[in-house]
């Protein structure tokens, strides 16, 4: 996987367009003067958490005594479930945050930006080829940067695309993510079978 492919995959998993309505719902109840500061803070928290998992991925796998194949298969399953929810969205808003309450790490940084699916993908990238950490970092920062720009200008994108447009884009991204998740799952199964055969 090259830098561009990794960045596209991470961007799709972050799903900033899908998160736009949720972010807008959370920020709507915050003092307008604080909105940009809160959003920047949460985006930086998310980046820090993702970088931590990228660079500590190998150590986490070793500590938990996990094989890369299990992470690939589990990541594929999680991505598939996320993608299905993107294609067939469920009714309901943000849970666990009272109206007017300022978010702190949860739910904006985790799990909306740095959710379990992207953390699993980062661990997998780091474990697959630890000699290309610079490439993975560039891919992650690029995907995060594009996501951050979209979320920082959430009002503009919401006006441009409209509610139906956002739904259409999210479902399209969900379809692409389904294919990526199936490939991750199949790669994990194939690698496991090759290891067993040896």
Tab-separated table of C-alpha atoms in Angstrom:
chain	number	residue	atom	x	y	z
A	1	UNK	CA	0.000	0.000	0.000
A	2	UNK	CA	1.415	3.393	-0.991
A	3	UNK	CA	1.014	6.683	0.890
A	4	UNK	CA	-1.919	7.844	-1.228
A	5	UNK	CA	-3.850	4.571	-0.809
A	6	UNK	CA	-3.228	4.590	2.951
A	7	UNK	CA	-4.333	8.228	3.206
A	8	UNK	CA	-7.529	7.542	1.239
A	9	UNK	CA	-8.323	4.518	3.406
A	10	UNK	CA	-7.770	6.484	6.640
A	11	UNK	CA	-9.815	9.406	5.321
A	12	UNK	CA	-12.733	7.105	4.480
A	13	UNK	CA	-12.578	5.536	7.935
A	14	UNK	CA	-12.537	8.964	9.629
A	15	UNK	CA	-15.683	9.785	7.589
A	16	UNK	CA	-15.675	13.580	8.156
A	17	UNK	CA	-18.708	14.121	5.886
A	18	UNK	CA	-20.645	11.522	7.828
A	19	UNK	CA	-19.632	13.211	11.077
A	20	UNK	CA	-20.647	16.705	9.899
A	21	UNK	CA	-24.263	16.533	11.164
A	22	UNK	CA	-23.126	15.127	14.526
A	23	UNK	CA	-20.408	17.763	14.978
A	24	UNK	CA	-22.888	20.482	13.999
A	25	UNK	CA	-25.387	19.137	16.544
A	26	UNK	CA	-22.791	19.208	19.344
A	27	UNK	CA	-21.399	22.643	18.468
A	28	UNK	CA	-24.829	24.217	18.070
A	29	UNK	CA	-25.285	24.290	21.860
A	30	UNK	CA	-21.856	25.795	22.592
A	31	UNK	CA	-21.104	29.517	22.878
A	32	UNK	CA	-20.267	30.699	19.301
A	33	UNK	CA	-17.041	32.311	20.586
A	34	UNK	CA	-15.853	28.938	21.911
A	35	UNK	CA	-16.864	26.726	18.973
A	36	UNK	CA	-13.682	27.057	16.900
A	37	UNK	CA	-11.442	26.621	19.956
A	38	UNK	CA	-13.343	23.509	21.087
A	39	UNK	CA	-13.240	22.014	17.585
A	40	UNK	CA	-9.489	22.637	17.153
A	41	UNK	CA	-8.791	21.154	20.598
A	42	UNK	CA	-10.791	18.010	19.875
A	43	UNK	CA	-9.166	17.575	16.445
A	44	UNK	CA	-5.690	17.838	18.015
A	45	UNK	CA	-6.665	15.317	20.711
A	46	UNK	CA	-7.791	12.915	17.967
A	47	UNK	CA	-4.511	13.346	16.045
A	48	UNK	CA	-2.459	12.724	19.192
A	49	UNK	CA	-4.386	9.549	19.992
A	50	UNK	CA	-4.047	8.254	16.424
A	51	UNK	CA	-0.291	8.959	16.357
A	52	UNK	CA	0.068	7.151	19.690
A	53	UNK	CA	-1.635	4.056	18.286
A	54	UNK	CA	0.370	4.257	15.070
A	55	UNK	CA	3.721	4.297	16.852
A	56	UNK	CA	2.758	2.032	19.760
A	57	UNK	CA	0.938	-0.460	17.525
A	58	UNK	CA	3.730	-3.044	17.544
A	59	UNK	CA	4.117	-2.800	21.322
A	60	UNK	CA	0.352	-3.176	21.813
A	61	UNK	CA	0.295	-6.294	19.631
A	62	UNK	CA	3.252	-7.808	21.492
A	63	UNK	CA	1.798	-6.975	24.903
A	64	UNK	CA	-1.557	-8.570	24.023
A	65	UNK	CA	0.176	-11.466	22.227
A	66	UNK	CA	-1.808	-10.832	19.040
A	67	UNK	CA	-0.877	-11.753	15.482
A	68	UNK	CA	-1.230	-9.320	12.599
A	69	UNK	CA	-3.712	-11.680	10.943
A	70	UNK	CA	-6.133	-11.375	13.873
A	71	UNK	CA	-5.892	-7.572	13.759
A	72	UNK	CA	-6.546	-7.606	9.997
A	73	UNK	CA	-9.588	-9.871	10.351
A	74	UNK	CA	-10.971	-7.936	13.358
A	75	UNK	CA	-10.331	-4.610	11.635
A	76	UNK	CA	-12.108	-5.831	8.517
A	77	UNK	CA	-15.147	-6.890	10.554
A	78	UNK	CA	-15.272	-3.548	12.413
A	79	UNK	CA	-14.888	-1.581	9.180
A	80	UNK	CA	-17.652	-3.643	7.587
A	81	UNK	CA	-20.039	-2.873	10.459
A	82	UNK	CA	-19.159	0.839	10.311
A	83	UNK	CA	-19.671	0.843	6.529
A	84	UNK	CA	-23.075	-0.858	6.833
A	85	UNK	CA	-24.177	1.862	9.279
A	86	UNK	CA	-22.971	4.493	6.805
A	87	UNK	CA	-25.003	2.938	3.991
A	88	UNK	CA	-28.063	2.281	6.178
A	89	UNK	CA	-27.970	5.077	8.805
A	90	UNK	CA	-29.919	4.589	12.002
A	91	UNK	CA	-32.173	7.311	13.422
A	92	UNK	CA	-31.045	9.114	16.535
A	93	UNK	CA	-28.588	11.804	17.514
A	94	UNK	CA	-25.520	12.087	19.690
A	95	UNK	CA	-25.768	10.110	22.929
A	96	UNK	CA	-24.021	10.690	26.221
A	97	UNK	CA	-23.732	14.486	25.919
A	98	UNK	CA	-26.245	16.836	27.500
A	99	UNK	CA	-27.349	19.919	25.581
A	100	UNK	CA	-24.971	22.804	26.308
A	101	UNK	CA	-22.251	20.549	27.720
A	102	UNK	CA	-18.809	21.259	26.259
A	103	UNK	CA	-17.248	18.060	24.853
A	104	UNK	CA	-13.837	17.001	26.143
A	105	UNK	CA	-12.218	14.136	24.190
A	106	UNK	CA	-15.547	12.230	24.171
A	107	UNK	CA	-17.469	12.060	21.867
A	108	UNK	CA	-15.775	14.277	19.249
A	109	UNK	CA	-12.134	13.116	19.482
A	110	UNK	CA	-13.131	9.579	20.526
A	111	UNK	CA	-14.984	7.791	18.995
A	112	UNK	CA	-16.116	10.131	16.181
A	113	UNK	CA	-12.640	10.976	14.811
A	114	UNK	CA	-10.377	8.378	16.414
A	115	UNK	CA	-12.737	5.426	16.589
A	116	UNK	CA	-11.895	1.742	17.076
A	117	UNK	CA	-11.841	1.094	13.331
A	118	UNK	CA	-9.136	3.652	12.535
A	119	UNK	CA	-7.087	2.679	15.597
A	120	UNK	CA	-7.173	-0.950	14.414
A	121	UNK	CA	-6.165	0.163	10.902
A	122	UNK	CA	-3.216	2.169	12.295
A	123	UNK	CA	-2.006	-0.766	14.393
A	124	UNK	CA	-2.246	-2.953	11.301
A	125	UNK	CA	-0.273	-0.469	9.162
A	126	UNK	CA	2.462	-0.208	11.775
A	127	UNK	CA	2.671	-3.990	12.179
A	128	UNK	CA	2.609	-4.737	8.446
A	129	UNK	CA	5.679	-2.633	7.629
A	130	UNK	CA	7.320	-0.846	10.561
A	131	UNK	CA	10.133	0.405	8.295
A	132	UNK	CA	7.691	2.803	6.585
A	133	UNK	CA	6.549	4.716	9.654
A	134	UNK	CA	7.322	8.046	7.938
A	135	UNK	CA	5.003	7.075	5.064
A	136	UNK	CA	2.227	6.056	7.444
A	137	UNK	CA	2.653	9.291	9.421
A	138	UNK	CA	2.354	11.369	6.233
A	139	UNK	CA	-0.743	9.390	5.219
A	140	UNK	CA	-2.326	9.831	8.661
A	141	UNK	CA	-1.578	13.569	8.907
A	142	UNK	CA	-2.822	14.105	5.330
A	143	UNK	CA	-6.100	12.276	6.003
A	144	UNK	CA	-6.498	14.066	9.340
A	145	UNK	CA	-5.719	17.448	7.756
A	146	UNK	CA	-8.342	17.040	5.030
A	147	UNK	CA	-10.870	15.809	7.600
A	148	UNK	CA	-10.039	18.757	9.869
A	149	UNK	CA	-10.571	21.264	7.025
A	150	UNK	CA	-13.971	19.742	6.219
A	151	UNK	CA	-15.031	19.775	9.876
A	152	UNK	CA	-13.679	23.304	10.503
A	153	UNK	CA	-15.899	24.566	7.691
A	154	UNK	CA	-18.849	22.352	8.600
A	155	UNK	CA	-21.336	25.194	8.067
A	156	UNK	CA	-20.149	25.750	4.472
A	157	UNK	CA	-20.270	22.051	3.543
A	158	UNK	CA	-23.674	21.628	5.153
A	159	UNK	CA	-25.028	24.542	3.091
A	160	UNK	CA	-23.358	23.384	-0.148
A	161	UNK	CA	-24.324	19.718	0.001
A	162	UNK	CA	-27.543	19.933	1.952
A	163	UNK	CA	-28.886	17.118	4.091
A	164	UNK	CA	-29.611	14.852	1.115
A	165	UNK	CA	-26.198	15.543	-0.394
A	166	UNK	CA	-24.427	14.646	2.853
A	167	UNK	CA	-26.440	11.426	3.065
A	168	UNK	CA	-25.558	10.516	-0.540
A	169	UNK	CA	-21.830	11.175	-0.019
A	170	UNK	CA	-21.814	9.202	3.236
A	171	UNK	CA	-23.466	6.194	1.574
A	172	UNK	CA	-21.018	6.345	-1.333
A	173	UNK	CA	-18.095	6.406	1.108
A	174	UNK	CA	-19.730	3.515	2.946
A	175	UNK	CA	-19.779	1.433	-0.262
A	176	UNK	CA	-16.060	2.053	-0.817
A	177	UNK	CA	-15.361	1.193	2.816
A	178	UNK	CA	-17.262	-2.107	2.444
A	179	UNK	CA	-14.860	-3.146	-0.317
A	180	UNK	CA	-11.816	-2.119	1.740
A	181	UNK	CA	-13.103	-4.025	4.784
A	182	UNK	CA	-13.743	-7.200	2.770
A	183	UNK	CA	-10.219	-6.984	1.324
A	184	UNK	CA	-8.740	-6.581	4.831
A	185	UNK	CA	-10.721	-9.619	6.011
A	186	UNK	CA	-9.655	-11.752	3.034
A	187	UNK	CA	-5.996	-10.692	3.415
A	188	UNK	CA	-6.090	-11.708	7.071
A	189	UNK	CA	-7.588	-15.110	6.254
A	190	UNK	CA	-5.081	-15.688	3.416
A	191	UNK	CA	-2.089	-14.741	5.583
A	192	UNK	CA	-3.318	-16.965	8.400
A	193	UNK	CA	-3.815	-19.926	6.047
A	194	UNK	CA	-0.308	-19.421	4.603
A	195	UNK	CA	1.172	-19.313	8.111
A	196	UNK	CA	-0.648	-22.502	9.134
A	197	UNK	CA	0.367	-24.252	5.905
A	198	UNK	CA	4.026	-23.538	6.658
